[in-house]
Coordinates of C-alpha atoms (C1' of nucleotides) in Angstrom, one line a residue:
Chain A
M23 CA -22.9 12.5 -1.7
M24 CA -20.5 11.8 1.2
I25 CA -20.3 14.5 3.9
Q26 CA -16.9 16.3 2.7
D27 CA -18.8 16.9 -0.5
I28 CA -22.5 18.1 1.3
L29 CA -19.8 20.2 4.0
S30 CA -17.8 21.7 1.6
K31 CA -21.1 23.1 -0.5
L32 CA -21.9 24.8 2.8
I33 CA -19.2 26.4 3.6
M34 CA -19.2 27.5 0.0
E35 CA -22.3 28.9 0.3
A36 CA -21.4 30.5 3.7
L37 CA -18.5 32.2 1.9
N38 CA -20.9 33.5 -0.9
Q39 CA -23.4 34.4 1.5
A40 CA -20.7 36.5 3.6
K41 CA -19.6 38.2 0.6
L42 CA -22.9 38.9 -0.2
G43 CA -23.8 40.9 3.5
G44 CA -20.1 42.3 3.5
K45 CA -18.9 40.3 6.2
L46 CA -16.2 38.9 4.4
P47 CA -14.1 41.0 0.7
I48 CA -13.2 37.9 -0.7
D49 CA -12.5 37.9 -4.4
G50 CA -12.5 34.3 -5.4
I51 CA -13.4 31.3 -3.1
P52 CA -10.1 29.0 -2.4
E53 CA -10.3 24.9 -2.2
I54 CA -11.5 23.8 0.3
M55 CA -9.8 21.9 2.7
L56 CA -11.9 19.1 5.3
E57 CA -10.3 16.7 7.4
H58 CA -10.5 14.4 10.2
P59 CA -8.9 16.1 13.7
R60 CA -6.6 14.0 15.2
E61 CA -8.2 14.8 18.8
K62 CA -11.9 13.8 19.2
A63 CA -12.6 16.7 21.0
H64 CA -12.2 19.3 17.4
G65 CA -15.1 17.5 15.5
D66 CA -15.3 14.7 13.6
W67 CA -14.6 17.1 10.6
A68 CA -12.4 20.5 10.3
T69 CA -12.0 23.3 7.8
N70 CA -8.7 25.9 7.9
I71 CA -10.7 28.2 5.6
A72 CA -10.5 30.8 7.7
L73 CA -6.9 30.8 8.5
V74 CA -6.2 30.3 4.6
L75 CA -8.4 33.6 3.9
A76 CA -7.1 35.9 7.1
S77 CA -4.0 37.0 5.5
K78 CA -6.1 37.5 1.9
V79 CA -9.1 39.6 3.6
K80 CA -6.7 41.0 6.0
M81 CA -8.8 40.3 8.9
P82 CA -7.8 37.8 11.9
P83 CA -8.6 34.3 11.4
R84 CA -10.8 34.2 14.0
A85 CA -13.0 36.4 12.7
V86 CA -12.8 34.9 9.3
A87 CA -14.3 32.7 11.1
Q88 CA -17.0 33.7 13.1
A89 CA -18.7 35.3 9.5
I90 CA -18.6 31.8 8.2
V91 CA -20.1 30.4 10.7
E92 CA -22.8 33.1 11.0
S93 CA -23.6 32.8 7.7
L94 CA -23.4 29.1 7.6
N95 CA -26.8 27.3 6.9
D96 CA -27.4 23.5 8.0
T97 CA -30.8 23.2 6.3
Q98 CA -30.7 19.3 6.1
G99 CA -29.6 18.9 10.0
Y100 CA -26.6 17.4 9.4
L101 CA -24.6 19.0 11.8
E102 CA -24.9 18.7 15.7
K103 CA -22.2 21.7 16.2
I104 CA -19.9 23.9 15.0
E105 CA -16.9 26.0 17.0
I106 CA -14.6 28.6 15.9
A107 CA -11.1 26.8 17.4
G108 CA -7.5 27.4 18.0
P109 CA -5.9 29.8 15.8
G110 CA -9.5 29.7 13.9
F111 CA -10.2 26.3 12.6
I112 CA -13.9 25.5 12.6
N113 CA -14.8 22.7 14.3
F114 CA -18.2 20.5 12.4
Y115 CA -19.7 17.7 14.6
L116 CA -21.9 15.4 12.2
S117 CA -25.7 14.8 14.4
S118 CA -26.5 11.8 14.6
K119 CA -29.2 12.1 12.0
W120 CA -26.8 12.0 9.5
L121 CA -24.7 9.3 10.9
Y122 CA -28.1 6.7 11.3
E123 CA -28.3 7.5 7.4
V124 CA -25.5 6.5 6.8
L125 CA -26.4 2.5 8.6
S126 CA -29.8 2.7 6.3
L127 CA -27.8 3.5 3.4
I128 CA -24.9 0.5 4.3
K129 CA -27.9 -2.1 4.9
E130 CA -29.5 -0.8 1.3
Q131 CA -25.8 -1.3 -0.4
G132 CA -24.1 -4.2 1.3
Q133 CA -21.0 -4.9 0.2
K134 CA -21.4 -2.1 -2.3
F135 CA -20.9 0.6 0.1
G136 CA -18.3 3.0 -0.6
H137 CA -18.2 1.7 -4.3
S138 CA -18.1 5.4 -6.2
K139 CA -17.7 6.4 -9.7
V140 CA -15.0 9.2 -9.5
G141 CA -12.9 6.4 -12.0
A142 CA -15.3 7.4 -14.2
D143 CA -15.1 4.0 -16.2
Q144 CA -10.9 4.9 -17.5
K145 CA -9.6 1.4 -18.7
I146 CA -6.5 1.0 -16.2
L147 CA -4.2 -1.9 -17.1
I148 CA -2.0 -3.0 -14.6
E149 CA 1.1 -4.6 -15.1
F150 CA 2.2 -6.6 -12.1
V151 CA 4.4 -9.6 -11.1
S152 CA 6.1 -10.7 -14.8
A153 CA 8.3 -12.6 -13.0
N154 CA 10.7 -14.4 -15.9
P155 CA 9.4 -17.7 -16.6
V156 CA 13.0 -19.7 -15.6
G157 CA 12.2 -20.3 -12.0
P158 CA 9.4 -20.1 -9.1
M159 CA 8.7 -17.4 -7.6
H160 CA 10.4 -15.7 -5.1
I161 CA 9.3 -13.4 -2.3
G162 CA 9.7 -10.4 -3.9
H163 CA 7.3 -11.4 -6.5
G164 CA 4.3 -12.4 -3.6
R165 CA 4.6 -8.6 -2.3
W166 CA 4.1 -7.4 -6.0
A167 CA 1.6 -9.8 -6.6
A168 CA -0.8 -8.5 -3.6
V169 CA -0.5 -5.1 -4.4
G170 CA -0.9 -5.3 -7.5
D171 CA -3.9 -7.3 -6.9
T172 CA -5.8 -5.0 -4.1
L173 CA -5.5 -2.2 -6.0
A174 CA -6.6 -3.8 -9.2
N175 CA -9.6 -4.7 -6.4
V176 CA -10.0 -1.2 -4.8
M177 CA -9.7 0.3 -8.2
S178 CA -12.6 -1.6 -9.6
A179 CA -14.7 -0.5 -6.7
S180 CA -13.3 3.1 -7.3
G181 CA -15.4 3.0 -11.0
Y182 CA -12.4 2.2 -13.0
D183 CA -12.2 -0.6 -16.1
V184 CA -9.3 -2.2 -14.4
K185 CA -7.6 -5.5 -16.7
R186 CA -4.4 -7.1 -15.0
E187 CA -1.8 -8.2 -17.1
F188 CA 1.3 -10.3 -16.9
Y189 CA 3.9 -10.2 -19.1
V190 CA 5.9 -13.3 -19.8
N191 CA 9.9 -12.5 -21.2
D192 CA 9.8 -15.6 -22.2
Y193 CA 12.1 -14.5 -25.4
G194 CA 15.9 -14.5 -26.1
N195 CA 19.5 -14.9 -24.0
Q196 CA 17.9 -16.2 -20.2
M197 CA 15.9 -18.4 -21.8
D198 CA 18.5 -20.1 -23.6
I199 CA 20.8 -20.6 -20.5
F200 CA 17.3 -21.8 -19.2
A201 CA 16.9 -24.5 -21.4
E202 CA 20.9 -25.0 -21.5
S203 CA 20.8 -25.9 -17.5
V204 CA 17.9 -28.3 -18.0
A205 CA 20.1 -30.1 -20.6
V206 CA 23.3 -29.9 -18.8
R207 CA 21.6 -31.9 -15.8
Y208 CA 19.6 -34.4 -18.0
A209 CA 23.3 -35.2 -18.9
E210 CA 24.9 -35.3 -15.5
L211 CA 21.7 -37.1 -14.4
L212 CA 22.5 -39.8 -17.5
G213 CA 26.1 -39.6 -16.1
Q214 CA 28.0 -37.6 -18.0
D215 CA 30.5 -34.9 -17.2
V216 CA 29.4 -31.8 -18.7
P217 CA 31.0 -28.1 -17.3
F218 CA 27.4 -26.0 -15.6
P219 CA 27.1 -23.0 -17.7
E220 CA 28.5 -20.0 -15.9
E221 CA 25.6 -17.9 -16.1
G222 CA 23.1 -21.2 -15.5
Y223 CA 20.3 -21.5 -13.2
R224 CA 21.6 -23.6 -10.1
G225 CA 18.4 -24.2 -8.2
E226 CA 16.9 -27.6 -7.5
Y227 CA 14.4 -27.3 -9.4
I228 CA 15.9 -27.5 -12.7
K229 CA 18.1 -30.9 -11.6
D230 CA 13.5 -31.6 -10.8
I231 CA 12.5 -30.8 -14.1
A232 CA 15.5 -32.9 -16.1
R233 CA 14.9 -35.9 -14.0
E234 CA 10.9 -35.6 -14.4
I235 CA 12.3 -36.1 -19.0
I236 CA 14.3 -39.2 -18.1
A237 CA 11.3 -40.7 -15.5
K238 CA 8.9 -40.2 -18.9
E239 CA 10.8 -41.1 -21.9
G240 CA 14.4 -42.2 -20.6
D241 CA 18.2 -41.0 -22.2
K242 CA 16.5 -40.7 -26.2
Y243 CA 17.4 -36.5 -26.4
M244 CA 21.0 -37.8 -25.6
A245 CA 21.1 -39.5 -29.5
I246 CA 19.8 -35.9 -31.2
S247 CA 22.0 -32.4 -31.6
K248 CA 23.3 -30.7 -28.5
E249 CA 20.8 -27.5 -30.0
D250 CA 17.8 -29.9 -30.8
R251 CA 18.3 -31.1 -27.2
Q252 CA 17.8 -27.5 -26.0
E253 CA 15.5 -26.1 -28.0
I254 CA 12.7 -29.0 -27.0
F255 CA 13.8 -28.7 -23.2
K256 CA 13.1 -25.3 -23.2
E257 CA 9.6 -25.7 -24.5
R258 CA 8.7 -28.3 -22.3
A259 CA 10.5 -26.4 -19.1
Y260 CA 9.2 -23.1 -20.4
M261 CA 5.9 -24.6 -20.3
Q262 CA 6.2 -26.2 -16.9
I263 CA 7.3 -23.1 -14.9
L264 CA 4.9 -21.0 -16.4
E265 CA 2.2 -24.0 -15.1
H266 CA 4.1 -23.5 -12.3
L267 CA 3.3 -19.9 -11.9
K268 CA 0.0 -20.0 -12.7
H269 CA -0.5 -22.6 -9.9
T270 CA 1.5 -20.2 -7.3
L271 CA -0.6 -16.9 -8.4
Q272 CA -4.0 -18.7 -7.9
G273 CA -2.5 -20.2 -4.0
M274 CA -2.2 -16.2 -3.9
G275 CA -5.4 -15.7 -4.8
V276 CA -4.3 -13.4 -7.9
A277 CA -6.1 -14.2 -11.6
F278 CA -4.4 -12.3 -14.2
D279 CA -7.0 -11.0 -17.1
F280 CA -4.0 -11.5 -19.7
W281 CA -0.6 -13.1 -20.1
F282 CA 1.2 -11.1 -22.7
S283 CA 4.0 -12.9 -24.3
E284 CA 7.4 -10.9 -25.3
R285 CA 7.6 -13.7 -28.0
A286 CA 4.7 -12.3 -29.2
L287 CA 5.6 -9.3 -29.8
H288 CA 9.1 -10.6 -32.0
E289 CA 6.9 -13.0 -34.1
L290 CA 4.4 -10.2 -35.2
S291 CA 7.7 -7.6 -35.7
L292 CA 6.2 -5.6 -33.7
V293 CA 10.0 -4.5 -32.0
K294 CA 11.6 -4.0 -35.5
K295 CA 7.6 -1.9 -36.2
T296 CA 8.3 0.3 -33.5
I297 CA 11.8 0.9 -33.7
E298 CA 11.3 2.0 -37.2
E299 CA 8.4 4.2 -36.0
L300 CA 11.4 5.7 -33.9
R301 CA 13.5 6.6 -36.5
K302 CA 11.3 8.4 -38.4
R303 CA 10.5 10.4 -35.6
G304 CA 14.1 10.8 -35.1
Y305 CA 14.8 9.6 -32.5
V306 CA 17.3 6.6 -33.4
Y307 CA 21.1 6.3 -35.0
D308 CA 23.5 3.7 -35.7
S309 CA 26.7 3.4 -34.1
E310 CA 29.5 1.6 -33.1
G311 CA 27.1 -1.8 -34.9
A312 CA 24.6 -0.8 -32.4
V313 CA 21.2 0.6 -32.9
W314 CA 20.5 3.5 -30.1
F315 CA 17.4 5.0 -28.7
K316 CA 18.1 8.8 -28.6
A317 CA 16.8 9.3 -24.5
S318 CA 19.4 12.1 -24.1
A319 CA 16.6 13.8 -26.1
F320 CA 14.0 13.5 -22.9
G321 CA 16.6 14.9 -20.6
E322 CA 18.0 11.1 -19.7
E323 CA 21.9 11.0 -18.8
K324 CA 22.7 9.0 -22.1
D325 CA 21.4 7.1 -25.1
R326 CA 20.4 3.7 -24.6
V327 CA 20.8 0.6 -27.4
L328 CA 18.1 -0.7 -28.9
V329 CA 19.8 -3.6 -30.8
R330 CA 22.8 -4.6 -29.9
A331 CA 25.8 -5.1 -32.0
N332 CA 25.6 -9.3 -32.9
G333 CA 21.8 -8.2 -34.1
E334 CA 19.6 -9.0 -31.5
P335 CA 17.1 -6.9 -30.2
T336 CA 17.4 -5.7 -26.4
Y337 CA 14.7 -6.2 -23.5
F338 CA 14.3 -2.4 -23.7
A339 CA 13.9 -2.5 -27.2
A340 CA 10.9 -5.5 -26.5
D341 CA 9.0 -2.9 -23.6
I342 CA 9.0 -0.5 -25.6
A343 CA 7.0 -2.5 -28.3
Y344 CA 5.0 -3.7 -25.5
H345 CA 4.3 -0.4 -23.9
K346 CA 3.2 0.8 -27.8
N347 CA 0.7 -2.6 -27.5
K348 CA -0.7 -0.9 -24.1
F349 CA -1.3 2.0 -25.2
G350 CA -3.0 0.4 -28.5
R351 CA -4.9 -1.7 -26.9
G352 CA -7.3 1.2 -25.9
F353 CA -5.9 1.4 -21.9
D354 CA -6.3 5.0 -20.8
R355 CA -3.7 4.9 -18.3
V356 CA -1.2 1.9 -17.7
I357 CA 0.3 1.3 -14.3
N358 CA 3.4 -1.1 -13.6
I359 CA 4.9 -2.5 -10.3
W360 CA 7.8 -2.9 -10.1
G361 CA 10.4 -3.6 -7.9
A362 CA 13.3 -1.5 -6.3
D363 CA 16.2 -2.5 -8.8
H364 CA 14.4 -1.5 -11.7
H365 CA 13.5 1.9 -10.7
G366 CA 16.6 2.7 -13.1
Y367 CA 14.7 2.0 -16.1
V368 CA 11.6 4.2 -15.3
A369 CA 12.7 7.6 -16.9
R370 CA 14.0 5.7 -20.3
M371 CA 11.0 3.8 -20.3
K372 CA 8.9 7.2 -20.0
A373 CA 11.2 8.9 -22.2
A374 CA 10.4 5.9 -25.4
I375 CA 7.2 6.7 -24.6
E376 CA 7.0 10.9 -24.8
A377 CA 9.1 9.8 -28.2
L378 CA 6.4 7.6 -29.3
G379 CA 3.9 10.9 -28.9
Y380 CA 2.3 9.4 -25.6
P381 CA 2.0 11.4 -23.3
P382 CA 4.5 10.3 -20.7
E383 CA 2.1 11.0 -17.7
K384 CA -0.1 7.9 -18.8
L385 CA 2.9 5.3 -17.7
E386 CA 2.3 5.4 -14.3
V387 CA 5.7 3.3 -12.7
I388 CA 5.1 2.2 -8.5
I389 CA 8.6 1.8 -7.5
G390 CA 7.8 -1.0 -5.0
Q391 CA 11.3 -1.3 -2.7
L392 CA 12.5 -4.5 -1.7
V393 CA 11.4 -7.7 1.0
N394 CA 13.7 -8.9 3.4
L395 CA 13.2 -12.4 4.9
L396 CA 13.5 -12.7 8.0
R397 CA 13.0 -16.2 10.3
G398 CA 12.2 -15.3 14.2
G399 CA 14.3 -11.9 13.5
E400 CA 17.1 -13.3 12.1
P401 CA 17.8 -12.8 8.1
V402 CA 17.1 -15.4 6.0
R403 CA 20.3 -15.7 3.7
M404 CA 18.9 -16.2 -0.3
S405 CA 22.2 -16.3 -3.3
K406 CA 21.0 -16.6 -6.5
R407 CA 24.4 -17.9 -7.6
T408 CA 23.7 -21.1 -5.3
G409 CA 19.7 -20.5 -6.2
E410 CA 19.5 -21.0 -3.0
M411 CA 16.1 -19.3 -1.8
V412 CA 13.0 -19.4 -0.1
T413 CA 10.2 -19.3 -2.8
L414 CA 6.5 -18.1 -2.7
D415 CA 5.1 -21.1 -2.5
E416 CA 6.9 -22.4 0.5
L417 CA 5.9 -19.3 2.2
L418 CA 2.4 -19.8 1.1
E419 CA 2.9 -23.3 2.4
E420 CA 4.2 -22.4 5.7
V421 CA 2.8 -19.2 6.3
G422 CA -0.9 -19.5 4.3
R423 CA -2.9 -17.1 2.0
D424 CA -4.5 -15.1 4.2
A425 CA -1.4 -13.7 6.7
T426 CA 0.9 -14.1 3.4
R427 CA -1.3 -11.3 1.8
F428 CA -2.1 -8.8 4.5
F429 CA 1.5 -8.9 5.7
F430 CA 2.7 -7.6 2.3
L431 CA -0.2 -5.0 2.3
M432 CA 1.0 -3.6 5.5
R433 CA 3.3 -1.3 4.6
S434 CA 3.9 1.2 2.0
T435 CA 5.3 0.2 -1.4
D436 CA 8.5 3.0 -0.2
S437 CA 9.2 1.5 2.5
P438 CA 10.8 -2.1 2.5
L439 CA 9.3 -5.0 3.7
D440 CA 10.9 -6.8 6.9
F441 CA 9.0 -10.2 6.0
D442 CA 8.7 -12.2 9.5
I443 CA 8.1 -15.8 8.7
E444 CA 7.9 -16.9 12.5
L445 CA 5.9 -13.6 13.5
A446 CA 3.1 -14.2 10.4
K447 CA 2.7 -17.6 11.4
E448 CA 2.1 -17.4 15.1
Q449 CA -1.8 -17.3 15.8
S450 CA -1.1 -14.7 18.1
N451 CA -2.5 -11.2 19.6
E452 CA 1.1 -10.4 17.8
N453 CA -0.7 -10.6 14.2
P454 CA -2.7 -8.3 13.2
V455 CA -4.5 -11.1 10.6
Y456 CA -6.2 -12.6 12.9
Y457 CA -7.2 -9.8 15.4
V458 CA -9.5 -8.5 11.7
Q459 CA -10.7 -11.7 11.1
Y460 CA -11.5 -12.6 15.1
A461 CA -13.9 -9.6 14.9
Y462 CA -15.6 -10.9 11.7
A463 CA -16.2 -13.5 13.4
R464 CA -17.2 -12.6 16.6
I465 CA -20.0 -10.5 14.6
S466 CA -21.4 -13.6 12.7
S467 CA -21.5 -15.1 15.9
I468 CA -22.9 -12.9 17.3
I469 CA -25.5 -12.5 14.4
R470 CA -26.5 -16.1 14.3
Y471 CA -27.4 -15.9 18.4
A472 CA -29.4 -13.3 17.0
K473 CA -31.4 -14.5 14.6
A474 CA -32.1 -17.8 16.8
E475 CA -33.0 -15.3 19.5
G476 CA -35.9 -13.8 16.9
I477 CA -34.2 -10.4 16.0
D478 CA -35.1 -10.0 12.5
L479 CA -34.4 -6.8 10.3
S480 CA -36.9 -7.0 8.1
G481 CA -39.2 -4.1 9.9
E482 CA -38.8 -0.6 10.9
I483 CA -35.3 -0.2 12.7
N484 CA -34.8 2.8 15.0
Y485 CA -31.3 3.6 14.7
N486 CA -32.2 6.7 17.0
R487 CA -31.9 3.7 19.8
L488 CA -28.2 3.9 18.7
E489 CA -26.7 6.5 21.3
T490 CA -24.1 5.5 23.4
E491 CA -20.5 6.4 22.9
S492 CA -19.1 3.1 21.4
E493 CA -22.0 2.8 19.0
L494 CA -21.6 5.8 17.5
D495 CA -18.2 5.8 17.3
L496 CA -18.3 2.4 15.4
I497 CA -20.8 4.3 12.8
K498 CA -18.4 6.6 12.1
K499 CA -15.5 4.5 11.8
L500 CA -17.8 2.7 8.9
A501 CA -18.7 6.3 7.0
E502 CA -14.7 6.2 6.6
W503 CA -15.1 3.0 4.2
P504 CA -15.7 5.8 1.2
E505 CA -13.0 8.2 2.4
I506 CA -10.4 4.9 2.2
L507 CA -11.4 3.4 -1.0
E508 CA -11.0 6.9 -2.8
R509 CA -8.0 7.6 -1.1
V510 CA -6.5 4.4 -2.2
S511 CA -7.5 4.6 -5.8
R512 CA -6.2 8.5 -5.8
Q513 CA -2.9 7.2 -4.7
R514 CA -2.5 3.8 -5.7
A515 CA -1.5 3.0 -2.2
P516 CA -3.2 -0.1 -0.8
H517 CA -1.7 0.4 2.4
P518 CA -3.8 2.6 4.3
L519 CA -6.7 -0.9 3.5
T520 CA -4.8 -3.5 6.4
A521 CA -4.9 0.2 8.7
Y522 CA -8.2 0.6 8.6
A523 CA -9.1 -3.0 9.0
Q524 CA -7.3 -3.3 12.0
E525 CA -8.9 0.1 13.5
L526 CA -12.8 -0.5 12.6
A527 CA -12.0 -4.4 14.4
A528 CA -11.0 -2.0 17.1
V529 CA -14.2 -0.4 17.2
F530 CA -16.5 -3.0 16.5
H531 CA -14.6 -4.7 19.5
Y532 CA -15.1 -2.4 21.6
F533 CA -18.6 -1.8 21.0
Y534 CA -19.0 -5.6 22.0
T535 CA -17.4 -5.0 25.4
K536 CA -19.8 -1.6 26.1
C537 CA -22.8 -2.3 24.6
R538 CA -25.0 -6.1 24.6
V539 CA -27.0 -6.6 20.9
V540 CA -29.4 -9.2 22.5
G541 CA -31.0 -8.1 24.8
E542 CA -34.6 -7.7 27.1
D543 CA -35.1 -4.6 25.0
K544 CA -36.6 -5.7 21.8
E545 CA -35.8 -2.4 20.0
L546 CA -32.7 -1.5 20.8
S547 CA -31.3 -5.5 20.0
T548 CA -32.3 -5.1 16.6
A549 CA -31.1 -1.5 15.8
R550 CA -27.7 -3.2 17.7
M551 CA -28.0 -6.0 15.0
S552 CA -28.5 -4.0 12.1
L553 CA -25.4 -2.3 13.5
S554 CA -23.4 -5.3 13.6
E555 CA -24.7 -6.1 10.0
A556 CA -23.3 -3.4 8.7
T557 CA -19.6 -3.5 10.2
R558 CA -19.7 -7.5 9.1
A559 CA -20.4 -6.0 5.5
V560 CA -18.4 -3.0 5.2
L561 CA -15.6 -5.6 7.3
K562 CA -16.0 -8.2 4.5
S563 CA -15.7 -5.7 1.6
V564 CA -12.6 -4.5 3.3
L565 CA -11.3 -8.2 3.4
N566 CA -12.4 -8.7 0.0
M567 CA -10.0 -5.9 -1.0
L568 CA -7.3 -7.4 0.7
G569 CA -7.5 -11.0 -1.1
V570 CA -8.1 -12.5 3.2
S571 CA -10.5 -14.4 3.9
A572 CA -13.7 -13.8 6.0
P573 CA -14.1 -16.5 8.4
E574 CA -17.7 -17.2 10.0
R575 CA -16.3 -19.3 12.9
M576 CA -13.1 -18.9 14.3
Chain B
rG3 C1' 30.4 11.1 -8.6
rC4 C1' 25.1 10.9 -9.6
rG5 C1' 19.7 9.5 -9.6
rC6 C1' 15.4 7.2 -6.6
rC7 C1' 13.6 5.5 -1.8
rC8 C1' 14.1 5.6 3.6
rG9 C1' 15.6 8.0 8.5
rU10 C1' 9.4 9.3 13.7
rA11 C1' 8.3 5.6 21.0
rG12 C1' 12.3 -0.3 23.0
rC13 C1' 10.8 -2.8 18.4
rU14 C1' 7.6 -2.9 12.9
rC15 C1' 5.6 1.3 10.9
rA16 C1' 1.2 5.2 10.0
rG17 C1' 0.9 10.4 9.6
rC18 C1' -3.5 12.0 3.3
rU19 C1' -3.1 18.1 -1.5
rG20 C1' 2.1 21.8 5.8
rG21 C1' -1.8 23.2 10.1
rA22 C1' -4.6 23.0 17.1
rC23 C1' -0.9 18.8 23.0
rA24 C1' 3.1 13.6 17.6
rG25 C1' -0.1 8.5 16.8
rA26 C1' -1.1 2.4 15.3
rG27 C1' 0.0 -2.4 16.8
rC28 C1' 4.3 -4.9 19.7
rA29 C1' 7.2 -5.2 23.8
rU30 C1' 6.7 -3.9 29.5
rC31 C1' 3.9 -2.9 33.9
rG32 C1' -1.0 -2.9 36.6
rG33 C1' -6.5 -3.8 36.0
rA34 C1' -11.7 -7.0 33.6
rC35 C1' -14.4 -13.3 32.1
rU36 C1' -21.5 -16.2 36.1
rU37 C1' -23.8 -13.0 30.6
rC38 C1' -23.9 -12.6 22.5
rU39 C1' -16.5 -16.1 21.0
rA40 C1' -10.6 -13.7 26.5
rA41 C1' -7.5 -14.6 19.5
rU42 C1' -11.0 -9.6 23.1
rC43 C1' -11.1 -5.2 26.5
rC44 C1' -9.7 -0.8 29.6
rG45 C1' -5.4 1.9 31.8
rA46 C1' 0.0 3.3 32.4
rG47 C1' 5.3 4.5 31.3
rG48 C1' 7.8 5.3 26.5
rG49 C1' 9.6 10.6 21.3
rU50 C1' 15.0 17.1 20.7
rC51 C1' 9.8 13.4 14.3
rA52 C1' 18.8 11.8 11.8
rC53 C1' 21.6 16.9 12.2
rA54 C1' 21.7 22.0 10.4
rG55 C1' 19.4 26.2 8.2
rG56 C1' 15.4 28.1 5.0
rU57 C1' 10.2 29.4 3.3
rU58 C1' 5.3 30.1 6.4
rC59 C1' 0.7 33.3 10.8
rG60 C1' 1.7 27.8 11.2
rA61 C1' 6.4 22.9 8.6
rA62 C1' 7.6 15.3 10.7
rU63 C1' 5.4 17.2 6.1
rC64 C1' 7.4 22.2 1.2
rC65 C1' 12.6 24.2 0.0
rU66 C1' 18.8 23.9 0.4
rG67 C1' 23.3 21.1 3.1
rU68 C1' 25.1 17.5 6.1
rC69 C1' 25.4 12.6 8.5
rG70 C1' 23.3 7.3 7.7
rG71 C1' 20.9 3.1 5.1
rG72 C1' 18.9 0.5 0.9
rC73 C1' 18.6 0.2 -4.1
rG74 C1' 20.0 2.1 -8.9
rU75 C1' 24.1 4.0 -12.5
rG76 C1' 25.0 -2.8 -18.7
rC77 C1' 25.2 -3.4 -26.8
rC78 C1' 21.6 -7.9 -18.4
rA79 C1' 16.9 -9.0 -18.0

RNA sequence: GCGCCCGUAGCUCAGCUGGACAGAGCAUCGGACUUCUAAUCCGAGGGUCACAGGUUCGAAUCCUGUCGGGCGUGCCA
């Protein structure tokens, strides 16, 4: 049971007690809000309950607070002190007894500390990245890879049953253009003069694919028809890109549970069937030779095309079928991570889901703002037209996985991210990744030393020897970890993790300068060693969630 | 035009369902290594929370409007 729950239960009991004693004429009990005060001088936890109740019971807030405090009965001795402060806040100061219990809990649970069952085994599907299989991943994909993977890590720790999925858009027009691009480069390399398609993919990698075909099989494909050539090249190039995507994701430390092919939807007629179902439900009509979805029935500004006049279904139609399939697979919630350039698509997708009879809130879409790549403060230009861009592979190569992931996870997804390559590469104090990793390496070093000096934690540990401010602050920071995990899960936003990692590292570094772990006093050394071990376990958990390595030495 | 996101210290950004004198990192300035990792620590300066109204006992946070930036507004994906 987390300390908030304990406190909130105590307050609730106090309210009932005060009511029975005639001190507070309340009807119901409002939700009890507890927070960490900004100021350390205001205690470890505070509640505004008296301020909330004051107007209802027509009493001055401080008098309400007084009545509550008088009725509060801390039987377990978790509280050191309770104060009424300011306009009527009640401030709680935790006793070290509770802090020591946190330490023994961490010792017992190790890296499982902070894990919970708030997710209640709800089945969650997180779909992210889903880069088109027509080229290498770009920087923006990297952000979604990091965010999606870390969110999945945290939600799993919070008791959700989470699966990661990559939707492969391996169908339709873009694949044809992709194939044509390869075919044209192939012909070009063999000395033919053919015009490059207007919308073609101009990246150098297209030429590489063509070169490889030539190297392996020469010019034999010039003998067959253009159509056959493109069909063969499409499959080859697709497979190659898909392998490449998997390789890049591996470099990011991301492993998907499922790779879902758009083609499969079409091959199994699921797109057609979904449109038919929508039609049966009365949300489809024909007009101007096309088939339309009545999005306007769900408050959308206009209706959307499902099947074009040329008979080809739209991407949207396939995506509806895809989402129907997701729910059909039994997921309670479906989370999609999309770039801001797709946000106009959210409402219509939700409309479609509603039209199919699913509650639209079962689909959660995280809209992430885009990434700006900088190098030493200067924007790096990228152009889809010329195919000139910095790929995620290059970034990983240059910056490394740890810094890449950490930087991608540092900001709220609501904020556009400035990713400065030079900064991320810098192995200096400007770089928060190393700051956190250094703390980990430092703890590891201390623990190695302590073990060598014969300190061991197998016997009784007298936690009450930990009594200075820097020690207690460190324990309090460790105690926050479950709150962070819960918050990240609830808000579906991983960026508090990096902030916490930095805070925990900072509190540890401070403890390190104030307290010597290994010393003459065996009992004290053991207690501090145990505190170090606890910090190491939690820091390791944080880094694991982030997908950043925890080096034993630096 | 309309929709979504954003506007907080010199820079990059936190600020959870409104709460007590607005936070962090970097940068700047000044200190700390005979002791378990100085990739560290301590201290200082630095803000009309874009602007104007409103709701509230209380607003960076909620509502309305204005200005500024990003993205979107396809029978593209």
